């Protein structure tokens, strides 16, 4: 029931087009909608145009509404349950709630804005680490190139945690 990247960005573009018609926006949203559908522009390039146009905050709100509006009731979560059978330590780039729905009791769920839990996870505690954010706080969700750059530049706790996992 989740939109793939193209469908997600198409939903975002359609919403932005409705809210900001071409005559009132520096971005020609119909052009990018068609370019996405035809494959002449890729999702990441379009997201960068949206970010540069100053729509980041609005898009993060839309992302929250789209992903938070997905109903898990009756969905087959067998694969997610199997992941927990393999390991009680999972790192994901997904910010949705699918893995949360199947997380066993006693396992901490945290994202890139929680240095305390990052340190705890390195100590061996079971965890679900949402490295690219959690939809409960859309500001932590990594969607734009600028988000990636902010998350991984410098020697932040997120980078240190990843380094520690890789070196173990």
mmCIF file of C-alpha atoms in Angstrom:
data_model
loop_
_atom_site.group_PDB
_atom_site.id
_atom_site.type_symbol
_atom_site.label_atom_id
_atom_site.label_comp_id
_atom_site.label_asym_id
_atom_site.label_seq_id
_atom_site.Cartn_x
_atom_site.Cartn_y
_atom_site.Cartn_z
ATOM 1 C CA UNK A 1 0.000 0.000 0.000
ATOM 2 C CA UNK A 2 2.984 2.325 -0.001
ATOM 3 C CA UNK A 3 3.732 4.609 -2.923
ATOM 4 C CA UNK A 4 7.106 4.037 -4.556
ATOM 5 C CA UNK A 5 9.444 7.017 -4.923
ATOM 6 C CA UNK A 6 8.001 8.082 -8.263
ATOM 7 C CA UNK A 7 4.398 7.893 -7.030
ATOM 8 C CA UNK A 8 5.297 9.693 -3.811
ATOM 9 C CA UNK A 9 6.983 12.552 -5.667
ATOM 10 C CA UNK A 10 4.107 12.646 -8.164
ATOM 11 C CA UNK A 11 1.639 13.046 -5.278
ATOM 12 C CA UNK A 12 3.815 15.822 -3.868
ATOM 13 C CA UNK A 13 4.046 17.586 -7.239
ATOM 14 C CA UNK A 14 0.289 17.342 -7.793
ATOM 15 C CA UNK A 15 -0.382 18.841 -4.373
ATOM 16 C CA UNK A 16 2.134 21.642 -4.914
ATOM 17 C CA UNK A 17 0.617 22.329 -8.334
ATOM 18 C CA UNK A 18 -2.840 22.694 -6.764
ATOM 19 C CA UNK A 19 -1.580 24.931 -3.962
ATOM 20 C CA UNK A 20 0.822 26.985 -6.075
ATOM 21 C CA UNK A 21 -0.331 27.376 -9.685
ATOM 22 C CA UNK A 22 2.363 28.135 -12.256
ATOM 23 C CA UNK A 23 1.470 31.829 -12.377
ATOM 24 C CA UNK A 24 2.227 32.182 -8.650
ATOM 25 C CA UNK A 25 5.189 29.824 -8.326
ATOM 26 C CA UNK A 26 8.769 29.944 -9.558
ATOM 27 C CA UNK A 27 8.456 26.226 -10.368
ATOM 28 C CA UNK A 28 6.480 24.936 -13.326
ATOM 29 C CA UNK A 29 4.959 21.929 -11.534
ATOM 30 C CA UNK A 30 3.076 20.564 -14.586
ATOM 31 C CA UNK A 31 6.390 20.400 -16.446
ATOM 32 C CA UNK A 32 7.962 18.320 -13.650
ATOM 33 C CA UNK A 33 4.887 16.100 -13.350
ATOM 34 C CA UNK A 34 5.165 15.269 -17.057
ATOM 35 C CA UNK A 35 8.953 14.925 -16.862
ATOM 36 C CA UNK A 36 8.604 12.442 -14.000
ATOM 37 C CA UNK A 37 5.965 10.407 -15.827
ATOM 38 C CA UNK A 38 7.969 10.341 -19.049
ATOM 39 C CA UNK A 39 11.212 9.524 -17.266
ATOM 40 C CA UNK A 40 13.025 12.553 -18.704
ATOM 41 C CA UNK A 41 13.803 13.771 -15.165
ATOM 42 C CA UNK A 42 14.637 11.582 -12.201
ATOM 43 C CA UNK A 43 13.109 11.813 -8.756
ATOM 44 C CA UNK A 44 16.223 13.145 -7.037
ATOM 45 C CA UNK A 45 16.633 15.996 -9.527
ATOM 46 C CA UNK A 46 12.978 16.960 -9.107
ATOM 47 C CA UNK A 47 13.240 16.866 -5.320
ATOM 48 C CA UNK A 48 16.242 19.180 -5.520
ATOM 49 C CA UNK A 49 14.232 21.651 -7.631
ATOM 50 C CA UNK A 50 11.440 21.541 -5.035
ATOM 51 C CA UNK A 51 13.916 22.064 -2.193
ATOM 52 C CA UNK A 52 15.629 24.950 -3.982
ATOM 53 C CA UNK A 53 12.175 26.460 -4.605
ATOM 54 C CA UNK A 54 11.622 26.784 -0.859
ATOM 55 C CA UNK A 55 8.958 24.096 -0.446
ATOM 56 C CA UNK A 56 10.809 21.791 1.969
ATOM 57 C CA UNK A 57 8.634 22.457 5.029
ATOM 58 C CA UNK A 58 5.407 22.031 3.052
ATOM 59 C CA UNK A 59 6.683 18.819 1.465
ATOM 60 C CA UNK A 60 7.676 17.360 4.850
ATOM 61 C CA UNK A 61 4.116 18.023 6.065
ATOM 62 C CA UNK A 62 2.727 16.299 2.960
ATOM 63 C CA UNK A 63 5.123 13.380 3.486
ATOM 64 C CA UNK A 64 3.752 13.010 7.013
ATOM 65 C CA UNK A 65 0.160 13.040 5.783
ATOM 66 C CA UNK A 66 0.811 10.518 3.000
ATOM 67 C CA UNK A 67 2.809 8.013 5.038
ATOM 68 C CA UNK A 68 0.894 8.459 8.283
ATOM 69 C CA UNK A 69 -2.356 7.903 6.366
ATOM 70 C CA UNK A 70 -1.428 4.362 5.343
ATOM 71 C CA UNK A 71 -3.544 1.735 7.084
ATOM 72 C CA UNK A 72 -1.685 -1.388 8.247
ATOM 73 C CA UNK A 73 -4.860 -3.203 9.205
ATOM 74 C CA UNK A 74 -5.074 -6.487 7.337
ATOM 75 C CA UNK A 75 -1.702 -6.032 5.612
ATOM 76 C CA UNK A 76 0.592 -9.034 5.309
ATOM 77 C CA UNK A 77 3.581 -8.202 7.506
ATOM 78 C CA UNK A 78 5.105 -11.684 7.357
ATOM 79 C CA UNK A 79 8.383 -10.468 5.854
ATOM 80 C CA UNK A 80 8.797 -7.804 8.529
ATOM 81 C CA UNK A 81 8.185 -10.397 11.267
ATOM 82 C CA UNK A 82 10.801 -12.655 9.681
ATOM 83 C CA UNK A 83 13.373 -9.856 9.897
ATOM 84 C CA UNK A 84 12.962 -9.846 13.659
ATOM 85 C CA UNK A 85 13.539 -13.611 13.693
ATOM 86 C CA UNK A 86 16.893 -13.045 11.988
ATOM 87 C CA UNK A 87 18.106 -10.239 14.261
ATOM 88 C CA UNK A 88 17.016 -8.068 17.164
ATOM 89 C CA UNK A 89 19.139 -5.218 15.778
ATOM 90 C CA UNK A 90 17.840 -3.595 12.609
ATOM 91 C CA UNK A 91 18.955 -0.445 10.793
ATOM 92 C CA UNK A 92 16.537 0.890 8.201
ATOM 93 C CA UNK A 93 16.368 3.907 5.932
ATOM 94 C CA UNK A 94 12.549 3.696 5.929
ATOM 95 C CA UNK A 95 10.694 6.249 8.037
ATOM 96 C CA UNK A 96 7.323 4.548 7.868
ATOM 97 C CA UNK A 97 5.802 2.459 10.673
ATOM 98 C CA UNK A 98 5.842 -0.998 9.053
ATOM 99 C CA UNK A 99 8.716 -2.411 11.100
ATOM 100 C CA UNK A 100 7.369 -0.690 14.214
ATOM 101 C CA UNK A 101 4.157 -2.688 13.812
ATOM 102 C CA UNK A 102 6.074 -5.946 14.217
ATOM 103 C CA UNK A 103 8.759 -4.880 16.693
ATOM 104 C CA UNK A 104 8.953 -7.306 19.634
ATOM 105 C CA UNK A 105 8.523 -5.968 23.183
ATOM 106 C CA UNK A 106 11.586 -4.448 24.771
ATOM 107 C CA UNK A 107 13.153 -3.245 21.545
ATOM 108 C CA UNK A 108 13.874 0.469 21.363
ATOM 109 C CA UNK A 109 12.810 2.320 18.222
ATOM 110 C CA UNK A 110 14.751 5.503 17.545
ATOM 111 C CA UNK A 111 15.855 7.704 14.682
ATOM 112 C CA UNK A 112 18.684 9.961 13.618
ATOM 113 C CA UNK A 113 17.788 12.650 16.167
ATOM 114 C CA UNK A 114 18.411 10.508 19.267
ATOM 115 C CA UNK A 115 22.129 10.353 20.190
ATOM 116 C CA UNK A 116 21.382 8.686 23.537
ATOM 117 C CA UNK A 117 19.700 5.651 21.939
ATOM 118 C CA UNK A 118 22.414 5.536 19.275
ATOM 119 C CA UNK A 119 25.009 5.033 22.026
ATOM 120 C CA UNK A 120 22.811 2.433 23.738
ATOM 121 C CA UNK A 121 22.527 0.476 20.484
ATOM 122 C CA UNK A 122 26.307 0.340 20.137
ATOM 123 C CA UNK A 123 26.456 -1.237 23.602
ATOM 124 C CA UNK A 124 24.495 -4.195 22.234
ATOM 125 C CA UNK A 125 20.912 -3.425 23.233
ATOM 126 C CA UNK A 126 18.248 -4.633 20.746
ATOM 127 C CA UNK A 127 17.004 -1.806 18.528
ATOM 128 C CA UNK A 128 15.275 -0.534 15.419
ATOM 129 C CA UNK A 129 17.405 2.360 14.185
ATOM 130 C CA UNK A 130 15.646 4.567 11.644
ATOM 131 C CA UNK A 131 18.711 6.203 10.226
ATOM 132 C CA UNK A 132 16.809 8.400 7.772
ATOM 133 C CA UNK A 133 14.231 9.550 10.291
ATOM 134 C CA UNK A 134 10.822 8.617 11.600
ATOM 135 C CA UNK A 135 7.552 9.869 10.172
ATOM 136 C CA UNK A 136 6.371 10.779 13.689
ATOM 137 C CA UNK A 137 8.769 13.721 13.311
ATOM 138 C CA UNK A 138 8.893 14.549 9.585
ATOM 139 C CA UNK A 139 11.690 17.052 10.138
ATOM 140 C CA UNK A 140 13.993 14.068 10.790
ATOM 141 C CA UNK A 141 13.023 12.402 7.496
ATOM 142 C CA UNK A 142 15.752 12.436 4.885
ATOM 143 C CA UNK A 143 14.127 13.253 1.570
ATOM 144 C CA UNK A 144 16.154 15.975 -0.101
ATOM 145 C CA UNK A 145 19.811 16.083 -1.085
ATOM 146 C CA UNK A 146 20.314 18.843 1.470
ATOM 147 C CA UNK A 147 18.915 16.508 4.170
ATOM 148 C CA UNK A 148 21.481 13.840 3.247
ATOM 149 C CA UNK A 149 24.278 16.374 3.293
ATOM 150 C CA UNK A 150 23.224 17.703 6.705
ATOM 151 C CA UNK A 151 22.900 14.194 8.147
ATOM 152 C CA UNK A 152 26.256 12.865 6.970
ATOM 153 C CA UNK A 153 28.545 15.893 6.977
ATOM 154 C CA UNK A 154 30.974 16.311 9.793
ATOM 155 C CA UNK A 155 31.425 14.105 12.799
ATOM 156 C CA UNK A 156 27.862 13.963 14.118
ATOM 157 C CA UNK A 157 26.477 11.235 16.372
ATOM 158 C CA UNK A 158 24.703 9.597 13.442
ATOM 159 C CA UNK A 159 27.966 9.256 11.505
ATOM 160 C CA UNK A 160 29.790 8.003 14.596
ATOM 161 C CA UNK A 161 27.116 5.369 15.238
ATOM 162 C CA UNK A 162 27.317 4.088 11.676
ATOM 163 C CA UNK A 163 31.098 4.021 11.827
ATOM 164 C CA UNK A 164 30.941 1.967 15.049
ATOM 165 C CA UNK A 165 28.535 -0.551 13.517
ATOM 166 C CA UNK A 166 30.699 -0.958 10.435
ATOM 167 C CA UNK A 167 33.910 -1.367 12.430
ATOM 168 C CA UNK A 168 32.450 -4.001 14.762
#
